[in-house]
XYZ file of C-alpha atoms in Angstrom:
784
model
C 74.332 60.083 106.278
C 70.758 59.170 104.405
C 70.822 55.294 102.245
C 68.433 56.616 98.953
C 69.459 53.000 97.310
C 70.770 49.522 97.809
C 71.629 49.560 94.248
C 68.465 46.719 93.762
C 66.749 49.644 92.329
C 69.068 49.631 89.046
C 68.330 47.128 86.765
C 71.052 44.298 86.522
C 71.984 45.727 89.835
C 73.493 42.534 91.217
C 76.466 43.258 89.068
C 76.823 46.868 89.713
C 77.241 45.958 93.135
C 79.585 43.328 91.896
C 81.391 45.436 89.677
C 82.014 48.561 92.304
C 83.197 45.897 95.303
C 85.321 43.812 93.043
C 87.831 46.046 93.605
C 88.091 47.563 90.151
C 87.054 50.910 90.773
C 85.353 52.552 88.476
C 87.147 55.412 86.318
C 84.580 57.490 85.721
C 80.928 57.371 86.975
C 78.682 59.902 85.208
C 74.558 59.947 85.865
C 72.215 60.971 82.643
C 70.413 64.879 83.008
C 67.252 63.033 84.816
C 69.067 61.239 87.543
C 67.671 57.381 85.669
C 70.512 55.992 84.351
C 74.550 55.357 85.571
C 77.216 54.875 83.194
C 80.160 53.238 84.651
C 83.907 53.781 82.612
C 85.468 50.680 83.353
C 89.536 50.318 84.474
C 91.542 48.315 81.962
C 93.461 45.774 84.032
C 94.195 41.566 82.720
C 92.387 39.389 82.707
C 89.159 41.924 82.144
C 88.892 44.534 79.028
C 87.897 48.462 79.661
C 84.653 48.928 79.509
C 81.702 50.621 79.585
C 78.518 49.467 81.002
C 74.984 51.972 82.045
C 72.613 50.876 84.465
C 68.924 51.759 84.718
C 66.729 52.791 87.870
C 63.312 50.993 88.173
C 64.288 48.004 86.603
C 63.477 49.726 83.170
C 62.934 46.808 80.975
C 66.004 47.440 77.742
C 68.431 46.756 75.342
C 71.135 47.456 77.152
C 74.417 49.282 76.504
C 77.957 48.038 77.008
C 81.141 48.419 75.381
C 84.260 46.837 75.169
C 87.427 47.176 73.621
C 90.454 45.921 73.054
C 93.981 47.979 73.451
C 95.398 48.561 70.609
C 91.726 49.688 69.265
C 91.148 53.114 69.751
C 90.323 54.072 73.632
C 87.096 55.685 74.613
C 87.563 59.468 75.383
C 83.940 61.515 76.572
C 80.773 60.424 77.268
C 78.628 63.754 76.551
C 74.418 64.294 77.378
C 73.304 66.624 74.888
C 69.114 67.840 75.276
C 67.254 66.578 71.900
C 65.412 69.463 70.832
C 62.775 67.187 69.195
C 61.102 66.029 72.416
C 60.703 68.393 75.352
C 63.320 66.971 78.191
C 64.902 64.426 76.506
C 68.591 64.154 75.946
C 71.067 61.863 73.628
C 74.026 60.081 74.541
C 77.325 61.249 72.882
C 80.107 58.601 72.669
C 83.140 59.561 71.321
C 86.179 57.920 70.401
C 90.030 58.754 70.042
C 89.963 58.588 66.564
C 87.327 60.672 66.277
C 84.052 57.715 65.842
C 81.364 59.788 67.768
C 78.072 57.208 69.005
C 74.957 58.957 69.302
C 72.862 56.792 71.872
C 69.001 57.314 72.379
C 67.283 55.664 75.589
C 63.809 54.825 74.778
C 61.357 53.454 77.463
C 60.381 50.085 76.835
C 62.827 49.453 74.071
C 66.255 50.706 75.308
C 69.180 52.062 74.194
C 69.486 52.283 70.428
C 72.283 53.939 68.182
C 70.705 56.534 66.098
C 73.975 56.843 64.116
C 77.770 56.927 64.092
C 79.592 59.962 63.073
C 83.316 61.240 62.453
C 84.451 64.460 64.509
C 87.656 64.416 62.457
C 88.091 65.360 59.527
C 91.620 63.791 58.649
C 92.283 60.011 59.059
C 95.374 60.426 61.731
C 93.857 62.985 63.619
C 93.700 60.972 67.718
C 91.244 62.759 69.631
C 92.947 63.600 73.605
C 90.123 65.747 75.203
C 86.848 66.253 74.406
C 83.432 68.414 76.104
C 80.196 69.974 75.095
C 79.035 73.462 75.661
C 74.906 73.763 74.635
C 74.884 71.766 70.873
C 78.461 72.408 70.188
C 81.389 69.630 70.713
C 84.937 70.956 71.531
C 87.730 68.948 71.449
C 91.542 69.155 71.574
C 92.710 66.951 68.894
C 96.678 65.317 68.108
C 97.292 65.750 64.154
C 100.843 63.641 63.736
C 103.561 65.469 61.745
C 104.145 63.500 58.473
C 108.009 63.479 57.914
C 108.924 59.998 60.301
C 111.765 61.959 61.415
C 110.374 65.521 62.569
C 111.652 68.282 64.478
C 110.554 67.531 68.167
C 110.241 71.191 69.171
C 107.906 71.519 66.096
C 106.157 67.707 66.964
C 105.380 69.697 70.675
C 103.434 71.951 69.037
C 100.804 69.418 66.934
C 97.357 69.542 68.325
C 94.401 71.564 67.346
C 91.734 72.646 69.367
C 88.038 72.279 67.117
C 84.779 73.057 67.387
C 81.492 71.363 66.193
C 77.582 71.608 66.160
C 75.875 68.404 66.653
C 72.591 68.343 65.475
C 69.831 66.517 67.119
C 66.744 66.790 64.208
C 63.490 64.482 62.981
C 65.632 63.197 60.215
C 68.609 61.623 62.571
C 71.440 63.376 63.722
C 74.359 65.338 61.620
C 77.853 66.896 62.679
C 77.844 71.233 61.388
C 81.035 72.109 59.882
C 84.779 71.943 61.688
C 85.570 75.316 63.577
C 89.389 75.826 63.926
C 89.414 77.640 67.411
C 93.259 76.787 67.771
C 95.719 75.411 65.833
C 99.953 74.633 66.063
C 99.173 74.543 69.647
C 100.088 72.068 72.708
C 97.949 69.645 74.136
C 95.076 71.436 75.961
C 92.278 69.068 78.635
C 89.089 70.945 77.564
C 86.562 72.213 80.501
C 83.458 73.568 79.504
C 81.219 75.718 81.252
C 78.589 77.306 80.013
C 79.965 80.639 78.138
C 83.315 79.837 78.359
C 85.797 76.918 77.643
C 88.892 76.997 79.882
C 91.533 75.055 78.151
C 94.102 73.347 80.765
C 97.817 72.691 79.750
C 97.729 68.522 79.964
C 100.585 66.482 82.143
C 102.285 65.560 78.900
C 102.888 69.376 78.248
C 104.152 69.515 81.703
C 107.841 69.487 80.090
C 107.675 72.344 77.740
C 108.340 75.472 80.011
C 106.631 78.189 78.638
C 103.495 76.262 77.457
C 102.982 75.069 81.510
C 102.369 78.215 82.837
C 99.199 79.887 81.683
C 95.581 78.459 81.133
C 93.511 79.791 77.924
C 90.455 80.799 77.652
C 87.604 80.368 75.394
C 85.015 82.887 75.295
C 82.808 81.946 72.008
C 80.353 84.682 71.536
C 83.326 87.708 71.584
C 85.665 85.424 69.328
C 88.014 86.190 72.339
C 90.430 84.068 74.041
C 92.553 85.441 77.578
C 95.882 83.992 78.812
C 96.350 84.335 82.462
C 98.833 82.827 84.723
C 97.442 83.087 87.661
C 100.048 82.861 90.553
C 101.424 85.953 89.108
C 98.551 88.022 88.065
C 99.279 87.899 84.421
C 95.222 88.457 82.394
C 95.852 89.011 78.523
C 93.219 89.090 76.097
C 92.555 88.863 72.392
C 89.748 90.131 70.029
C 90.418 86.993 67.115
C 89.329 89.109 64.341
C 90.259 86.442 61.375
C 91.146 82.643 61.191
C 94.678 83.161 60.421
C 95.087 85.135 63.668
C 94.308 81.798 65.690
C 97.931 80.284 65.430
C 98.518 79.369 69.451
C 101.919 81.341 68.224
C 100.358 84.387 67.169
C 98.254 84.746 70.390
C 101.495 83.894 72.028
C 103.008 86.744 70.074
C 104.446 89.977 72.683
C 103.924 88.017 75.780
C 106.512 84.743 75.462
C 109.307 86.741 77.368
C 107.077 87.962 80.664
C 105.427 84.235 80.581
C 108.664 82.572 80.720
C 109.508 84.262 83.761
C 106.759 82.830 85.720
C 106.652 79.767 87.406
C 104.664 76.399 85.848
C 101.413 75.940 86.962
C 100.241 73.663 90.307
C 97.354 71.635 89.313
C 96.970 68.442 90.436
C 93.057 68.131 89.895
C 90.597 69.933 87.805
C 86.913 70.987 87.611
C 83.545 73.297 86.276
C 82.034 74.239 89.080
C 77.986 75.711 88.155
C 78.737 79.080 88.095
C 80.990 78.891 85.413
C 84.702 79.207 87.028
C 87.196 76.357 87.059
C 88.099 74.557 90.422
C 92.078 73.974 90.149
C 93.382 71.710 93.428
C 97.508 72.184 93.553
C 99.269 69.083 94.365
C 99.957 71.080 97.941
C 96.096 70.532 98.634
C 95.274 74.540 98.342
C 91.582 74.291 96.508
C 90.692 77.476 93.951
C 88.754 78.365 91.608
C 90.051 80.890 88.359
C 87.075 82.906 86.995
C 86.227 83.308 83.038
C 87.718 86.866 82.945
C 91.244 85.299 84.212
C 91.234 86.039 87.868
C 91.843 84.078 90.779
C 90.620 83.368 94.194
C 91.849 81.064 96.423
C 89.048 79.436 98.086
C 90.354 76.263 100.674
C 93.301 74.220 101.729
C 93.075 70.420 102.394
C 94.543 68.758 105.187
C 96.694 65.893 104.519
C 99.987 67.750 103.278
C 101.372 66.977 99.917
C 98.683 64.982 97.299
C 100.562 62.262 96.301
C 99.631 61.414 91.667
C 97.636 59.010 92.068
C 95.304 60.125 94.725
C 92.091 61.247 93.459
C 90.199 64.343 94.150
C 86.693 64.516 93.617
C 85.116 67.936 93.192
C 81.895 69.221 92.703
C 79.441 72.279 93.952
C 76.128 72.097 94.913
C 75.136 75.765 94.321
C 77.763 78.062 96.412
C 78.646 74.554 98.197
C 81.892 72.708 97.777
C 82.258 69.209 98.315
C 85.450 67.747 98.148
C 86.134 63.974 98.410
C 89.769 62.718 99.749
C 91.001 59.537 101.156
C 87.487 59.269 102.220
C 86.606 62.133 103.649
C 83.822 64.448 102.706
C 84.745 68.615 102.812
C 81.847 70.849 102.198
C 83.429 74.427 102.387
C 81.408 77.691 101.778
C 83.077 78.860 97.906
C 81.771 83.026 99.462
C 83.948 83.007 102.247
C 86.390 79.640 101.432
C 85.276 78.546 105.504
C 84.683 75.210 106.100
C 80.713 74.056 106.969
C 81.257 70.593 107.568
C 84.080 67.824 107.647
C 82.415 64.150 107.437
C 84.608 61.039 107.623
C 83.762 58.425 105.709
C 83.980 54.218 106.045
C 84.823 53.714 102.680
C 87.183 55.685 100.694
C 86.482 55.554 96.366
C 83.399 57.907 96.774
C 81.399 59.800 93.442
C 79.467 62.459 92.971
C 75.861 61.744 91.440
C 73.677 64.374 90.856
C 71.058 65.321 92.978
C 67.629 65.794 91.663
C 66.012 68.826 93.097
C 67.214 68.284 96.232
C 69.957 71.693 96.294
C 70.803 71.604 100.023
C 72.011 67.954 100.084
C 74.728 65.412 97.927
C 74.201 62.274 96.068
C 77.009 60.028 96.887
C 77.830 56.711 95.230
C 79.768 53.970 97.106
C 80.096 50.370 97.068
C 76.706 49.534 99.022
C 74.765 51.969 97.334
C 73.587 55.833 96.913
C 73.844 57.598 99.684
C 72.104 61.292 100.216
C 73.968 64.177 102.763
C 72.669 66.896 103.884
C 74.703 69.943 104.696
C 70.841 72.264 105.454
C 71.350 73.808 109.225
C 68.518 74.567 111.443
C 68.255 77.824 113.135
C 68.844 77.502 116.030
C 72.252 77.414 119.030
C 73.873 74.663 117.363
C 74.514 77.515 114.126
C 78.600 77.543 112.713
C 80.234 80.458 113.431
C 80.235 83.665 111.851
C 82.333 83.971 109.603
C 83.675 86.894 111.189
C 84.429 85.332 113.636
C 86.408 82.268 111.747
C 88.275 85.576 109.977
C 89.495 86.555 113.445
C 91.209 83.051 113.808
C 92.724 82.730 110.338
C 93.960 86.896 110.968
C 95.739 85.604 114.124
C 97.265 82.663 112.009
C 98.971 84.871 109.492
C 99.737 87.432 112.458
C 102.039 84.353 114.141
C 103.242 82.796 111.707
C 104.812 85.920 110.243
C 106.329 86.331 114.043
C 107.063 82.190 114.718
C 110.962 81.291 114.679
C 109.334 77.503 113.966
C 108.773 76.273 110.461
C 105.765 74.449 111.157
C 102.441 75.748 109.755
C 99.684 76.795 112.579
C 96.286 76.476 111.792
C 92.775 77.543 113.265
C 92.413 74.324 114.619
C 95.737 74.136 116.531
C 95.218 77.963 117.428
C 91.918 76.907 118.951
C 92.998 74.395 120.948
C 96.181 74.624 121.471
C 95.382 77.115 124.295
C 98.956 79.351 123.791
C 97.419 82.363 122.306
C 94.328 83.482 123.951
C 94.150 87.285 122.304
C 92.108 85.467 119.453
C 89.903 82.984 121.610
C 89.093 85.868 123.809
C 88.246 88.212 120.659
C 86.213 85.582 118.877
C 84.262 84.804 121.999
C 83.045 88.653 122.775
C 82.254 88.692 118.844
C 80.669 85.400 119.169
C 78.456 86.781 122.283
C 77.834 90.265 120.446
C 76.687 88.906 117.011
C 74.049 86.414 118.279
C 72.742 88.668 120.816
C 72.804 91.847 119.124
C 69.511 93.835 120.654
C 70.066 92.094 124.004
C 72.274 93.504 126.783
C 75.586 91.995 127.184
C 75.477 88.693 129.814
C 76.651 85.334 130.168
C 80.545 86.706 129.421
C 83.189 87.347 132.522
C 83.850 90.722 133.683
C 87.045 91.199 131.369
C 85.380 89.621 128.038
C 81.930 92.273 129.196
C 84.414 95.491 129.364
C 86.407 94.021 126.373
C 82.681 94.648 124.316
C 82.261 97.730 125.730
C 85.387 98.958 123.936
C 85.292 96.976 121.092
C 81.672 97.972 120.538
C 82.190 101.464 118.352
C 84.124 98.765 115.865
C 81.693 96.598 116.514
C 79.180 98.886 114.550
C 81.523 100.408 112.322
C 81.553 96.477 110.813
C 77.882 95.999 110.928
C 77.694 98.807 108.924
C 80.567 98.199 106.227
C 78.486 94.993 105.874
C 75.657 96.743 105.628
C 76.886 98.963 102.684
C 78.132 95.965 100.442
C 75.059 94.389 100.648
C 73.691 97.882 99.474
C 76.487 97.895 96.740
C 75.922 94.116 95.276
C 71.827 95.033 95.598
C 71.632 98.556 94.510
C 70.483 99.476 91.129
C 73.023 100.748 88.948
C 71.802 104.655 89.431
C 73.245 104.148 93.054
C 76.121 101.926 92.683
C 78.798 105.052 92.570
C 77.271 106.459 95.359
C 77.957 103.895 97.655
C 80.988 103.047 96.242
C 82.370 106.094 97.240
C 81.375 105.283 101.117
C 83.208 102.065 100.591
C 85.783 103.241 99.538
C 85.945 105.702 102.208
C 85.999 103.357 104.914
C 88.394 100.513 103.467
C 91.516 103.751 102.916
C 90.722 104.575 106.528
C 90.581 101.616 107.544
C 93.644 100.054 106.171
C 95.296 103.155 107.410
C 94.016 102.604 110.852
C 96.170 98.790 110.314
C 99.643 97.822 109.818
C 100.692 98.491 106.073
C 101.864 95.035 105.012
C 102.272 94.153 101.305
C 99.319 92.994 101.227
C 96.886 95.930 102.241
C 99.828 97.913 99.927
C 98.814 96.092 97.053
C 94.891 96.295 98.411
C 95.249 100.284 98.588
C 96.752 100.002 94.634
C 94.459 98.405 93.547
C 91.951 100.950 94.708
C 93.053 103.965 93.499
C 93.635 102.538 90.947
C 89.670 101.470 90.241
C 87.717 104.486 92.085
C 90.290 107.195 91.385
C 87.732 109.911 92.932
C 86.629 107.589 95.992
C 90.229 107.424 96.980
C 91.049 111.036 96.247
C 88.601 112.089 99.065
C 88.890 109.154 100.992
C 92.333 110.222 101.570
C 91.343 114.098 101.869
C 88.939 113.204 105.034
C 91.147 110.803 106.235
C 94.421 113.424 106.012
C 91.480 116.109 107.259
C 93.641 118.601 104.391
C 91.464 121.625 104.229
C 92.056 125.130 103.784
C 92.279 127.810 106.544
C 90.812 131.105 106.793
C 94.459 132.715 104.848
C 94.182 130.108 102.263
C 97.189 128.266 103.277
C 96.813 123.965 104.150
C 96.117 122.260 106.593
C 95.828 119.034 107.670
C 94.945 117.244 111.172
C 96.331 114.012 110.927
C 97.514 112.181 113.881
C 100.792 110.927 113.679
C 99.439 107.443 113.443
C 97.966 108.242 109.982
C 101.357 110.266 109.430
C 103.547 107.457 109.612
C 100.985 105.646 107.544
C 101.653 107.786 104.669
C 105.216 108.441 105.064
C 105.550 103.962 104.900
C 108.339 103.500 101.907
C 108.914 99.450 101.761
C 112.395 98.228 100.791
C 112.396 97.194 96.706
C 111.943 93.553 96.892
C 108.691 93.814 98.973
C 107.283 95.964 96.094
C 107.905 92.553 94.155
C 107.160 93.650 90.122
C 103.751 93.957 89.610
C 104.067 97.750 89.792
C 103.156 98.480 92.919
C 103.811 102.148 94.335
C 103.866 103.185 97.867
C 101.377 105.057 99.496
C 102.819 108.578 99.303
C 103.401 108.168 96.036
C 100.049 107.138 95.476
C 98.152 110.532 97.149
C 100.909 112.342 95.336
C 99.432 110.864 91.820
C 96.069 112.062 93.593
C 96.686 115.629 94.183
C 98.074 116.004 90.719
C 94.638 114.112 89.346
C 92.503 116.223 90.902
C 93.722 119.262 92.909
C 97.330 120.264 91.882
C 98.245 123.475 93.947
C 97.724 121.395 96.842
C 100.567 119.500 96.449
C 103.883 121.354 97.035
C 101.716 122.462 100.321
C 101.106 118.925 101.578
C 104.692 117.883 99.777
C 105.806 120.799 102.844
C 103.191 119.825 105.105
C 104.685 116.319 105.272
C 108.564 117.873 105.428
C 107.158 119.795 108.438
C 106.066 116.245 110.292
C 109.237 114.658 109.615
C 110.845 117.439 110.575
C 109.408 117.625 113.796
C 109.076 113.737 114.047
C 112.533 112.662 113.266
C 115.872 114.061 113.659
C 118.133 115.565 110.186
C 119.583 112.968 108.057
C 118.465 110.247 110.270
C 118.095 106.543 108.519
C 115.060 105.571 110.130
C 113.137 108.274 108.949
C 111.344 108.281 105.408
C 113.709 111.357 104.408
C 116.741 108.668 104.977
C 116.345 107.414 102.012
C 114.836 109.677 99.490
C 113.838 112.875 100.012
C 110.165 113.706 99.519
C 110.447 116.109 96.932
C 112.295 113.774 95.348
C 109.214 111.322 95.818
C 106.871 113.757 94.460
C 108.818 114.746 91.387
C 109.198 111.023 90.737
C 105.040 111.504 90.092
C 105.240 114.284 88.262
C 108.335 112.348 86.089
C 105.490 109.551 84.893
C 103.227 112.271 83.492
C 102.448 110.838 80.056
C 102.377 114.616 78.348
C 104.443 117.313 79.888
C 103.190 120.570 79.535
C 104.131 123.954 81.521
C 102.105 123.544 84.065
C 104.118 120.893 85.064
C 107.198 122.714 84.562
C 106.023 125.182 86.848
C 105.088 122.226 88.972
C 108.340 121.334 89.618
C 109.283 124.764 90.675
C 107.397 124.655 93.245
C 108.564 121.288 94.384
C 112.344 121.971 94.213
C 110.796 125.078 96.156
C 109.048 123.801 98.604
C 111.813 121.138 99.924
C 113.643 124.325 101.481
C 117.353 122.346 100.188
C 119.806 124.312 99.267
C 120.638 121.323 96.269
C 116.889 121.908 94.535
C 116.531 125.336 95.742
C 119.700 125.905 93.227
C 118.303 123.203 91.408
C 114.997 125.878 90.786
C 117.214 128.574 90.115
C 118.987 126.845 87.232
C 115.640 126.024 85.759
C 114.236 129.516 86.004
C 117.591 131.007 84.505
C 116.997 128.120 81.561
C 113.331 129.353 80.804
C 114.443 133.240 80.963
C 112.316 134.618 83.721
C 114.687 137.072 85.216
C 112.126 138.950 87.623
C 111.298 135.081 89.334
C 115.067 134.364 89.233
C 115.803 137.414 91.228
C 112.788 137.111 93.804
C 113.630 133.393 94.274
C 117.855 134.947 94.934
C 115.916 137.210 97.250
C 114.320 134.618 99.185
C 115.852 131.766 99.895
C 119.985 133.689 100.217
C 118.710 134.444 103.760
C 118.554 130.750 104.491
C 122.102 130.170 105.359
C 125.552 131.294 104.061
C 126.520 129.052 102.187
C 123.277 128.679 99.800
C 123.667 132.744 99.908
C 127.075 132.225 97.909
C 126.278 129.756 95.692
C 123.274 131.954 94.640
C 125.077 134.924 93.936
C 128.351 133.352 92.026
C 125.861 131.853 90.233
C 123.789 134.806 88.921
C 127.341 136.816 88.823
C 127.787 134.175 86.353
C 124.783 134.571 84.653
C 125.414 138.497 83.939
C 128.831 137.808 83.272
C 127.047 136.171 79.942
C 124.362 138.575 78.618
C 122.382 141.285 79.528
C 119.524 140.004 80.592
C 119.805 140.342 84.861
C 121.092 144.278 83.996
C 117.324 145.726 84.936
C 117.826 143.641 88.478
C 121.883 144.725 89.367
C 120.348 146.646 91.700
C 119.013 144.058 93.446
C 121.883 141.932 93.126
C 124.409 143.291 94.786
C 123.113 143.418 98.149
C 123.504 139.967 97.859
C 127.066 139.997 97.749
C 128.325 138.127 100.467
C 130.779 139.696 102.973
C 133.438 137.388 102.797
C 133.622 137.780 99.241
C 136.906 139.794 98.404
C 136.729 142.226 94.729
C 139.438 139.931 93.611
C 136.934 136.732 94.069
C 134.313 138.713 91.923
C 136.783 140.002 89.115
C 137.580 136.244 89.103
C 134.239 134.933 88.552
C 133.601 137.560 85.581
C 136.772 136.131 84.112
C 135.987 132.578 83.824
C 132.720 132.946 82.556
C 133.161 136.066 79.972
C 131.787 134.337 76.152
C 134.866 133.577 74.269
C 134.551 136.183 70.848
C 136.504 134.873 68.167
C 134.914 137.184 66.105
C 135.818 140.557 67.271
C 138.712 140.675 69.041
C 138.959 144.486 69.481
C 138.808 146.136 72.820
C 135.375 147.244 72.215
C 132.570 145.258 70.996
C 130.566 146.012 68.506
C 127.303 144.665 69.567
C 127.273 146.152 73.272
C 126.295 143.165 75.038
C 129.542 142.333 76.805
C 129.939 143.321 81.117
C 131.977 146.678 81.328
C 133.765 147.749 84.387
C 131.125 150.441 84.831
C 128.305 147.765 85.959
C 130.266 146.192 88.056
C 131.667 149.763 89.895
C 129.008 150.069 92.263
C 129.781 145.890 93.355
C 133.641 146.200 93.776
C 133.500 149.892 95.391
C 129.978 148.089 98.013
C 133.343 145.649 98.857
C 135.725 147.674 99.415
C 133.603 149.893 102.178
C 132.500 146.934 103.443
C 134.958 145.574 105.828
C 135.796 142.223 105.518
C 136.171 138.761 107.833
C 139.487 138.643 107.731
C 139.702 142.260 108.922
C 137.067 142.145 111.793
C 139.504 138.546 113.004
C 141.755 140.842 113.782
C 140.594 144.505 114.146
C 141.555 144.195 118.228
C 144.661 143.838 118.192
C 145.394 145.984 114.554
C 143.550 148.749 117.037
C 146.135 148.364 119.791
C 147.447 151.487 121.869
C 151.008 150.018 121.483
C 152.375 148.891 119.227
C 154.866 146.294 119.730
C 153.929 145.913 122.909
C 156.601 146.392 125.686
C 158.879 144.244 126.703
C 158.356 142.327 130.086
C 160.516 143.762 133.074
C 164.047 141.482 134.174
C 164.198 139.700 137.359
C 167.841 141.290 138.657
């Protein structure tokens, strides 16, 4: 830390130091855009009154700004610096009070603070401002509009707030307010936070008692007149464009989403702030720091040490470029927002610290303490003391997750414990190898133990693959729009290949689902490459994937692992890609997969993938989810049923062909699959004989049907089947039908003759006994 000021360069600097050292910590500290003014909002502690005090740097003479108020007088709710377009580079200060009165102040050198104008922000006399922010020259605030009736319904009183916007225009003629724009009415209480392009609406602590409203955030996009509803932890995002003022009602905005939102857990927010990149920084009561982007997505950044945060313990947040600075209990954490890596951790001698704007110093942070202003530099010299590469840090983070999943202990494993404990050597060894190789990529491996050097040679190809992947990601970010697609294809192929070589857990499966949804064509090509799918010389599909890849493809998570976010197993993802890009290959792919299963697991094994749901049924489930169904889908269903060669599936396909009246294919399927087993042969023949008894469509094919008759069927069995399935006609009771569509004995004669001529199974069983030379057998000799 380097001291920049001991506060003596501020006007009334001794009083400023006295206020900071008195123990009356300011509830809010804010510096002007040029860094020359410091505003302190003092808490109310009897006998002192709450006050706002401004201090000028470099002892600039002039009138001071100091305001105090005595409760129950309206309190101060916002200090906003706005650009002054009249004088380039200058600004005005808007002081917003609880009852809507807004004072606009301007500082003039050698004159001091001047009140330009006092305005009424709210239109209603009973309105009360609870939160305010500024975006450009617009003020956005949330105001309470109390109900007129003294005994109003409390459930309706909860939605008595309104979010409004109004332009504050500073000109040569003075200051004036534009017309009020209702952004959202009939809403619960919100804290409004402004980024350069968006307004975040965070549920206030008072609204936490209302179950549904405390479970989501709102993001207002003024330029698009659009609201985004997001429940970040649940992955729920929905946007709605407000085409008219009537649609700005809070309840209409949530119409259609209340049922889904009610099932989510309430938001866990201890502190919130806006980053310089436009995201919303959130700190949970557990100490987890995350950022909600303007599109509604959430990304975890870092976990603060010390466990759960107390309600009154302040957390200060400030971003400087890509660096996030957090102050908690006198400890400063500097974290890389992009990677979540801890860059620096500094323990301060004082607990009460406030961030100030750093003028012209992007690589340093200015802190206001009781003894002065300090600058904290986080720029790192390019030497051997630079921090560990991001990849090395990722090794320990991944190891933490890996060991935590397999640990029986309830205590949380951290990166620091992993590095210092010495219990787990694998991540330490791997980190040493990676750090050495990344620092000396162009040099031979020196300074490593022999064992480490051997491991480095083994990992060399993996390291090269990682470096090429990082280079490819850089190309994607920097490439022109015309080249992004080709880079994305290569990136997706590498990602799919990487995941198929790692554990197929819930996170990896969710990631694959997003990849297939975002880049369907690239994911399809990557799948073909990983499975090595191609047609041989005979036109048959072949796959040369390793057994490990097949196991990942066939992995089917439990229902409780799938969750409620629509995750699909990898086999189903691949089947959907086949249906979209190469439907003719899908039955062959299912058949190939079944061949691998039969070679790897015994039939009916519950450990195998077919122990739960057969593969052909999983493929049929993908087909059933198609939005539109046509003739090609019926054909695909037939192919999937037949390629399984399961008796039930074959019979289902046969019934489907009969329903479609494709008699030629009915006979072909019967001839092909009757050879698989005697039981299936009997079922097929019985089905076709029943059809023959009902209509005459199969008459041209009887010469091909009779040879399929099982040997165990007798003439009596055949006649029984025929009589059971003859159509019942009440119109023509005569022995001879006038329509000529009934089955005749003449048509059945060849089949009956065939059955009578062929020896039955029972005759074969007793043929030896019947052909004995003497019958009955001779009496055995008696003993005298």
